[in-house]
């Protein structure tokens, strides 16, 4: 509901300046419920005559509930698009149908003119401050994304704007510029113009706050902090319930400004790794000192606030005072982040030296061989609707060169995520760019690889949805085993889409007849043959509701079996994937919970009870059901992963995971987590290796990929880092693996009758060698794919073997043709290519290099 509050601020200040018709204002009430079922029950009660205000007070999870759900008078044009649509034909005194919004399931009521609605303070404490989701307190949204999106949505647009990438960029740029000028004009240099208008103090406060947010969005922290100070003055004199919020807001904003002033986002080095190096401080400390004063003032009144405590510690790090210089009552000690860190070498960020120089917003990252020369290239995307794809070609000497223009992708603007596949079986890896996630509909782009280092946009002619949707997630899989990759797209604002590949370069939408065209807030869609019947199945995570598991009926249709399989939780989910974490031959399932709550994350670190659901690890029992083994596996934490992926960081044969934390707010700086898969008393367990590995990047993590970029036999980690607004850009990270003594094998499969990229093919490697101190025989299982749901690993499979290993056999199963291959006496520590139906494998040469070039020592 913060977007509605900002809409009130922007509209009423425009109205106060004499711009806008009073007749456009309508009084509304709202009830927000956590589930669709409960919302339908409450709506039925309201429709039957129950008092709407009483229902709101009793049932609504929105902060307006205590005031009977009254929102005050709003412009219909200022409402969220889905609420505007629901109001079509709704008369005064009537309610809308249940509407899905980001904070839950809403019912809106139009208050009749004759019905005296109470005077409502559109209330900074109720609406601008974070609202609760269940028992989890959200981080204070100091960032400006909601405001900027509202400005974008309110701007005039030509027909077909959502399918025109250049038009999207122009609307974003022009609408922001216009609104900044308009609000500056209304408020005057110090807010005096609005103060003398007929706007209420609360409206003046909100307008100043909104203007600061818009400048923060754009990255002008000087202007933003200036207007937040003006808002603080208004709060101090006229809006007392906003004083604490403003104190925290300025602490957050100045902390962010300090990092910008000191170039930490562009050249991060070790300055934004946690735990920090001791006794290092920034060269320009003024903003950090001021941030610390505001945070200290806040904590003097609310000493137990974990969000602000954490921010206090972060500000102290910038000033070289952590941990000893932090007062004991506010200190969060480093050991809570590394209580049982296993031995592992320190990873080093070599992105700048290697030429992977990306300074970008939230986006995807793909690592794969796009030129068929055995070298792994890197492609990144950005949520910025004005920023093109970045294509980095591997020079073969440990360095990369950006060749985006030469690759023909300079006009491919925006894209919160990007994934790869060889959809037309020509042996060249193609790209799919996904847009609109969290925001508003935008078209996707299917980019065909021309096999000469360039790409062609074939979205319209291929039929994979030139029409716009809001999405950041999709997966390629061969649903009918015909040898051609089909595409499942998970949408947030419209029914999910399943496209069947017709084998001629085009696709047909079979969503409805396949039974998967459900409308949920889909944040991940992942694929695996979870019951080993030879046909691929799908799992969908839901940002606010039950997750879905679609079982393949082998006839082009699917049955949703999430409840029967026991994998519906968590209620608020994000990243997900199938992987065989225990190497028993049955694909297991990981899905993380996602709360915008620093407090919940701190509670997990500190061992305190938490209010939000934990992430879930589901162990496949082999009978169509899964067991929740989250606690036994050490994953019963409430973290905040946006991006996550898996790989074998220590080459021991068991898959590890790396998670990138965050949400849009500048307040949210939480260390990424590298979790190593270890043997424990209750089976496999994930142990935090972040501190020892040096991979605890504090800023927003998005596309993540595990890949052996230097061809030395271990997997490095590519992490696209950056926030959701231009004012929160960050440099990409390439964490080079320090190596270990474990053995490995790297296998690239090539389909013949199956899809060429071999997606869905299964490998089983029987290994004889040391395991937990004994000469044991183990079987390691892998399925070809790009890994997690936000970031993409290469299709080649790096398989760690552990120490002193011997490969007894290598077995491959191609489900599309039910072909099985068996190889013995396979040497370790080499790169192989194996074609479907072949009776022999091919050893290929991959030259090891030093990332960053020959002049840099590892």
CSV table of C-alpha atoms in Angstrom, one decimal, residues 13 236 455 736 753 792:
chain,number,residue,atom,x,y,z
A,13,UNK,CA,0.4,18.4,-4.0
A,236,UNK,CA,9.6,17.7,13.6
A,455,UNK,CA,22.4,-12.7,-32.5
A,736,UNK,CA,38.1,-17.0,-8.6
A,753,UNK,CA,18.0,-37.2,-31.8
A,792,UNK,CA,22.6,-19.7,-15.5
